[in-house]
Coordinates of C-alpha atoms in Angstrom, one line a residue:
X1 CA 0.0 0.0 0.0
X2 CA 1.6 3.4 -1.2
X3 CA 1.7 5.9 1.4
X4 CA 2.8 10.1 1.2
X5 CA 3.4 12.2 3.8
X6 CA 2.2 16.0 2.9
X7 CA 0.8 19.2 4.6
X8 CA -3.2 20.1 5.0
X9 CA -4.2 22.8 2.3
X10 CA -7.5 23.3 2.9
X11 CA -10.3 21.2 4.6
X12 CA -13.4 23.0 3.0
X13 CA -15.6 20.3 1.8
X14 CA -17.4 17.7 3.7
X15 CA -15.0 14.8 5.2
X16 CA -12.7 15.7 2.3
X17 CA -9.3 17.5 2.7
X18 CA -6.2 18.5 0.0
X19 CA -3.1 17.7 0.8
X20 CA 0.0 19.0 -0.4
X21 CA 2.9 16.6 -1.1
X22 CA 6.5 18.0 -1.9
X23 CA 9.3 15.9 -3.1
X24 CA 12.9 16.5 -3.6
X25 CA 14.3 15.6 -6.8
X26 CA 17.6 15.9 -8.7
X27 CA 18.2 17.8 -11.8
X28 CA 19.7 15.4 -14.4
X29 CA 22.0 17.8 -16.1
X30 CA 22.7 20.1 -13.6
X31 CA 22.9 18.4 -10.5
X32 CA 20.6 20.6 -8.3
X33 CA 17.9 19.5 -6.2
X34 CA 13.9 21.0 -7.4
X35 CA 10.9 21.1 -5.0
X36 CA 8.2 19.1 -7.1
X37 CA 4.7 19.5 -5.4
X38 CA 1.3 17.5 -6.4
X39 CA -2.5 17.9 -4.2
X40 CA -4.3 15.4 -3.3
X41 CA -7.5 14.6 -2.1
X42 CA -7.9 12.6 0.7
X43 CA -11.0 11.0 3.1
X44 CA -11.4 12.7 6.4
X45 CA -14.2 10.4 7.9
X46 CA -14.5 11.8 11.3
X47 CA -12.8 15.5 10.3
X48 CA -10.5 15.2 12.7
X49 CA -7.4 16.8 9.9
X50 CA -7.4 20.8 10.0
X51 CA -5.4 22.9 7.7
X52 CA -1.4 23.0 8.4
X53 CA -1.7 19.7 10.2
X54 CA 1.2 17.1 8.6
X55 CA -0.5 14.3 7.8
X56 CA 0.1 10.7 6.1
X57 CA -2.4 9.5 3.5
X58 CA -2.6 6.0 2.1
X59 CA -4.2 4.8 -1.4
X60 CA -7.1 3.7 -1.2
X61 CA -9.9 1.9 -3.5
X62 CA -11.6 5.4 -5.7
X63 CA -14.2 6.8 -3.2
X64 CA -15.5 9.8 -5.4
X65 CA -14.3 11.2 -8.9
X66 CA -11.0 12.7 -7.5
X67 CA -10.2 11.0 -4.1
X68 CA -8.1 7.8 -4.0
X69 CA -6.6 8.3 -1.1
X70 CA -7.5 8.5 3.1
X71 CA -5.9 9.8 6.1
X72 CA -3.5 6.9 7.8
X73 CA -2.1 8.8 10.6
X74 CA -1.9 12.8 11.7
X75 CA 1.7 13.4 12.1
X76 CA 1.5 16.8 14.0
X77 CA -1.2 19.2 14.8
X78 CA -0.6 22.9 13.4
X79 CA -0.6 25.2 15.8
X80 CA -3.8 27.2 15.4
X81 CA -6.7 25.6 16.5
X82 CA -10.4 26.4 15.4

């Protein structure tokens, strides 16, 4: 099971949340390292995820039209609360 660990964008919709992954990769011809980033939507059953947490998602069988993934494990908590 593929798993990605990425930061809370935005928890607007219902038990749905985007999260930001960022990779490190390096440039083949000139050797320096490049911040790739890709969203993803992930399941929030109980919307317990809030925006800035660090979070670790999992793949998961398609649940809508754009989620394939769910929330394995909140990492840390951001520190504003709502």
């Amino acid at each position: 099971m593929a798993s990605k660990v990425g930061k809370v964008v935005s928890v607007a919709s219902s038990k749905t949340i985007v999260v930001l992954v960022e990779r490190k990769i390096k440039h083949p011809v000139y050797k320096k390292y490049i911040t790739r980033k890709k969203k993803f939507y992930a399941h929030d059953e109980n919307e317990e995820a809030s925006q800035g947490d660090l979070i670790r998602i999992v793949s998961s069988r398609p649940l809508s039209r754009l989620k394939r993934w769910r929330i394995d494990k909140i990492l840390e908590k951001s520190g504003e609360d709502k």
